[in-house]
Short mmCIF file of C-alpha atoms in Angstrom, two decimals:
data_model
loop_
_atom_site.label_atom_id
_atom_site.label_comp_id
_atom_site.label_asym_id
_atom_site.label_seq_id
_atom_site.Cartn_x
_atom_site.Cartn_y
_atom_site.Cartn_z
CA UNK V 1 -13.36 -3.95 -2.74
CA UNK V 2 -13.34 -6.09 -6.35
CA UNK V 3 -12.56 -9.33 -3.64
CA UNK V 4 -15.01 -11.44 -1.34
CA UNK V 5 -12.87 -10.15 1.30
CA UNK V 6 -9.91 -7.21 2.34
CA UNK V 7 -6.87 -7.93 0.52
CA UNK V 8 -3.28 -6.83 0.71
CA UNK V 9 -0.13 -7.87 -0.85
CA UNK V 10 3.71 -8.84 0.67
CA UNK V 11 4.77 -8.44 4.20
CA UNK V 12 7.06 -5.39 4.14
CA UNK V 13 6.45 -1.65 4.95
CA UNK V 14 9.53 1.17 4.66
CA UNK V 15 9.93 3.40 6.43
CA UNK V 16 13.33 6.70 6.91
CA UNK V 17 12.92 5.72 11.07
CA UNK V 18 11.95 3.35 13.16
CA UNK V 19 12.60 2.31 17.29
CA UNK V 20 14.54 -0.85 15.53
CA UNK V 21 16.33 1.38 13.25
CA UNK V 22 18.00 3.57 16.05
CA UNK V 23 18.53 0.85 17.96
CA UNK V 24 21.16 -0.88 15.43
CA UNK V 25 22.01 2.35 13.91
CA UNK V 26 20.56 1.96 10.83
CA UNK V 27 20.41 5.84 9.08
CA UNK V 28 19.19 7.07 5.82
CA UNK V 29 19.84 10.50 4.06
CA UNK V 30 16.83 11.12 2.95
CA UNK V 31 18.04 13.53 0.45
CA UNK V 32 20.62 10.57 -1.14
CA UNK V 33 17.71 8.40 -0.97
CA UNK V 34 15.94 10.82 -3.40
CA UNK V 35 18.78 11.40 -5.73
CA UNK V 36 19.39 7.53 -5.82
CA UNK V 37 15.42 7.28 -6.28
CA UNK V 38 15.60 9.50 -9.34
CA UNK V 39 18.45 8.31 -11.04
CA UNK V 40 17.61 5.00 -10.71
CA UNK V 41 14.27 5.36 -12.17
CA UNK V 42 15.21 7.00 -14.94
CA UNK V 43 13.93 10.25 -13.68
CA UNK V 44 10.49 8.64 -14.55
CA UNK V 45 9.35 9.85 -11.09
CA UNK V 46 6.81 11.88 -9.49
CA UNK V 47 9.05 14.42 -7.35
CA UNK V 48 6.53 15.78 -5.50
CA UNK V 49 5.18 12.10 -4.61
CA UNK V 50 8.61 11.42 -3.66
CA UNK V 51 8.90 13.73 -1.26
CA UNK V 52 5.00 13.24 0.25
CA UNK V 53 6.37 9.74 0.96
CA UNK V 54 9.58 10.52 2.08
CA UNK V 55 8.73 13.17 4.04
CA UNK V 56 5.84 10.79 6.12
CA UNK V 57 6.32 7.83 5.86
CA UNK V 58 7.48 7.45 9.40
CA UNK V 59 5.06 8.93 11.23
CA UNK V 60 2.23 6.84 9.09
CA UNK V 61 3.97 3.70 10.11
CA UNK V 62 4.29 5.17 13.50
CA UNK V 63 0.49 5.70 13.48
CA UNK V 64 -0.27 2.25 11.70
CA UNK V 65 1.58 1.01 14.97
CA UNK V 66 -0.63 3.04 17.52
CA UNK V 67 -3.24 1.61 15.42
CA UNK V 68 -2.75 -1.85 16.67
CA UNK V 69 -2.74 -0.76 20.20
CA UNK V 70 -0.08 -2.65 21.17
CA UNK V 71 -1.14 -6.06 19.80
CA UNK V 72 1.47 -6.16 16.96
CA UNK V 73 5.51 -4.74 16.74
CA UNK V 74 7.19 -3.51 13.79
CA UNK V 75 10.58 -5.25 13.29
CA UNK V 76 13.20 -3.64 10.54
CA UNK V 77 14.42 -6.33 7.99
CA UNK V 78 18.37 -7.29 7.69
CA UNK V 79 18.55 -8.51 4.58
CA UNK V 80 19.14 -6.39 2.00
CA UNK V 81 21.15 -6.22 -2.11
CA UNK V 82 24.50 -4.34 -1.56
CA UNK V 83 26.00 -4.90 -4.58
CA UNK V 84 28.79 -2.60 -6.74
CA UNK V 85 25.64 -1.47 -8.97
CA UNK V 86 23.71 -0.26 -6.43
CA UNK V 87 22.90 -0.78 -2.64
CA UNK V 88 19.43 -0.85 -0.78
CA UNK V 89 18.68 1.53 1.58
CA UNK V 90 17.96 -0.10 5.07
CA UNK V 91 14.60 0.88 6.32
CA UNK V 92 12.36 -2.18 5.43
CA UNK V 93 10.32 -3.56 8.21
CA UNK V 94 7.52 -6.17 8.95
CA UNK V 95 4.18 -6.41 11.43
CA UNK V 96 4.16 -9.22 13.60
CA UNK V 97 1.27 -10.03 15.99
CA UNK V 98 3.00 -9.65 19.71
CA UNK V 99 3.36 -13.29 20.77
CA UNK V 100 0.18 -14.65 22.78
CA UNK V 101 -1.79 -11.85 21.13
CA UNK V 102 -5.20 -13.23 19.73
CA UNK V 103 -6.60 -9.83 18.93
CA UNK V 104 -6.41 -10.28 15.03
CA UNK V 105 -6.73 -13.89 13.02
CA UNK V 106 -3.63 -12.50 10.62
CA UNK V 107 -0.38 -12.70 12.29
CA UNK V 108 2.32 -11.39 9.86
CA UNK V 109 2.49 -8.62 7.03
CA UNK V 110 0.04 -6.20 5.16
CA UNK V 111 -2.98 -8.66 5.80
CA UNK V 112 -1.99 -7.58 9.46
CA UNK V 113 -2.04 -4.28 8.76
CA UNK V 114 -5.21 -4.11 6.40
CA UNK V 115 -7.05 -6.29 8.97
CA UNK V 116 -5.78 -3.36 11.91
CA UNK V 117 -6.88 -0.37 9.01
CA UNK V 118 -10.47 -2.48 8.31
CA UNK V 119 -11.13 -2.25 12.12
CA UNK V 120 -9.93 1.24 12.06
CA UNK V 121 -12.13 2.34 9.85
CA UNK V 122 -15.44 0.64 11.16
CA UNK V 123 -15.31 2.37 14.02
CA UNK V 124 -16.65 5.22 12.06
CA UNK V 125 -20.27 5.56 12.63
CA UNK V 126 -21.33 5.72 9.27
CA UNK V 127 -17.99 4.00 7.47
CA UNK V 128 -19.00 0.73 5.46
CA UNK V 129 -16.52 -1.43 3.14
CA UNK V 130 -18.31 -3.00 0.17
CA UNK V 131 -16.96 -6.59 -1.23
CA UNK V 132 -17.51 -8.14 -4.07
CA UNK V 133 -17.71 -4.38 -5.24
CA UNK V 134 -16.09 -3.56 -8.59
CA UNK V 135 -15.76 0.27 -9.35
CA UNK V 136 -16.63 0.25 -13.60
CA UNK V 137 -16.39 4.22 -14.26
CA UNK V 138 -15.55 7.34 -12.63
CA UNK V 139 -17.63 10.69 -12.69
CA UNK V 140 -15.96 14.19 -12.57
CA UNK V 141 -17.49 17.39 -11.91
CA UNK V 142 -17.32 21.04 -13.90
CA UNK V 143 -13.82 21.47 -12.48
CA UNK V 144 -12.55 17.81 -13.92
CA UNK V 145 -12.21 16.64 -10.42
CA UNK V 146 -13.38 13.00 -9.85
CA UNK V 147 -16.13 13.09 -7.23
CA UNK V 148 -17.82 9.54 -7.82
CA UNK V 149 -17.37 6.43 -8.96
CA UNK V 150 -20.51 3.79 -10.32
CA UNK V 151 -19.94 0.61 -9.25
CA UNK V 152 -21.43 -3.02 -9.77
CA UNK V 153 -22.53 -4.28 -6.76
CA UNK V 154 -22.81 -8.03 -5.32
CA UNK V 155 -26.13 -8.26 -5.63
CA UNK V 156 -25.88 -7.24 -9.88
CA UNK V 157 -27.14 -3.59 -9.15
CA UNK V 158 -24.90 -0.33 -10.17
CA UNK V 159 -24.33 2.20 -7.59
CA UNK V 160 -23.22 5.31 -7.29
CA UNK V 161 -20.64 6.15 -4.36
CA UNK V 162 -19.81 9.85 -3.82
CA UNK V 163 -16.84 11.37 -2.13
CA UNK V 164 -17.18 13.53 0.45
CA UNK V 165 -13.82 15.03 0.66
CA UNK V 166 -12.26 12.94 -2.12
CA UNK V 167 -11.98 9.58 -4.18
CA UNK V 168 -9.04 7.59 -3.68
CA UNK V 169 -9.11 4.19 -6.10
CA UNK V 170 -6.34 1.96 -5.04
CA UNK V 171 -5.90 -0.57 -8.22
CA UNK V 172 -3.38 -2.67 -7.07
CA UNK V 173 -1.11 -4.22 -9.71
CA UNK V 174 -2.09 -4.75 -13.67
CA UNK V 175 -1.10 -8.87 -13.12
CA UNK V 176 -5.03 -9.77 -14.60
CA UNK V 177 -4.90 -7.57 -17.37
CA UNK V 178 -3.04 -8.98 -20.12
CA UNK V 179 -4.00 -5.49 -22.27
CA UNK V 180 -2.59 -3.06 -20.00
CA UNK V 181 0.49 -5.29 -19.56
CA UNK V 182 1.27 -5.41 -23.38
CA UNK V 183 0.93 -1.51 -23.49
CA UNK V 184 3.07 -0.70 -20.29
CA UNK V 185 5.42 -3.66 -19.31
CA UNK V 186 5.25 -6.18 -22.60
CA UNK V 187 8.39 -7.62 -20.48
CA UNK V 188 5.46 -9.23 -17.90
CA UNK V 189 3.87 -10.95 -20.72
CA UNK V 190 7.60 -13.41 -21.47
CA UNK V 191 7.52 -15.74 -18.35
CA UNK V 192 4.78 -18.30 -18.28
CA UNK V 193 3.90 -18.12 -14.76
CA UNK V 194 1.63 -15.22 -13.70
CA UNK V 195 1.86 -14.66 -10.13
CA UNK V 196 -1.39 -12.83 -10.07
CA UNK V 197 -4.13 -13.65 -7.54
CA UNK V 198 -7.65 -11.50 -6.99
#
């Protein structure tokens, strides 16, 4: 982790089902939700991405939930754009800390749900997260398969961390980077607030 600390961003999670969902009768057709996807992005779309996250993203908000073991509920979101250009697709939710729960110091949104995954993954015996951690360059194998990454540490020293199964690098947004935003979304660079924080 680049931050002093675990960071996430917004509040909401989406998800095709949901307890709250059947409960007010809230339904998506998954395969309208993919058409409406596509078309709407241009076709500039991963399709077998789509799918992966269609296809699971229930059950990993389902097990996101068990996760929490019973300290926080997932409640789906009302409000939503239903306009004549085109509609939103119910299935937004939030994590709230159960009332009177003091399990976790973050009571609302992803820093809810990073705080629950952070636990999570310290109960592995050997898992460690590393702050104030920046990953600078990647290292692939024979194959071209990234199976490292060297990164400079807190303490000013570059380190190599290895994959065992694989290397997932989770970037966040390009909000910092005033190069990448002038090559891929030049439309960023207009207003003169940046909402960007580390």
């Amino acid at each position: 982790e680049k931050y002093q600390n675990i960071v996430a961003r917004v509040a909401q999670i989406a998800c095709l089902t949901s307890p709250d969902m059947e409960k007010y009768g809230v339904t998506v057709d998954k395969r309208q939700l993919a058409r409406d996807w596509m078309r709407i992005s241009g076709s500039r779309v991963k399709e077998e991405l789509l799918w992966l996250y269609l296809n699971n993203c229930s059950y990993v908000v389902k097990w996101i939930t068990e996760l929490g073991h019973g300290e926080m509920e997932l409640h789906l979101l009302g409000c939503r754009y239903k306009g004549p250009d085109f509609t939103e697709y119910g299935g937004t939710h939030c994590f709230d800390l159960r009332e009177g729960s003091t399990k976790y110091k973050n009571r609302h949104g992803m820093m809810l749900v990073a705080e629950v995954l952070e636990e999570h993954c310290l109960e592995g015996k050997d898992n460690k997260i590393f702050c104030n951690t920046e990953a600078k360059y990647l290292e692939k194998n024979a194959d071209g398969r990234v199976v490292s990454c060297i990164a400079l540490c807190e303490d000013g020293k570059y380190r190599r961390f290895c994959g065992s199964k694989a290397v997932i690098l989770a970037t966040g947004d390009i909000g910092s980077n005033r190069e990448m935003m002038r090559t891929f979304c030049p439309l960023a660079l207009i207003p003169k607030h940046n909402g960007y924080v580390p």
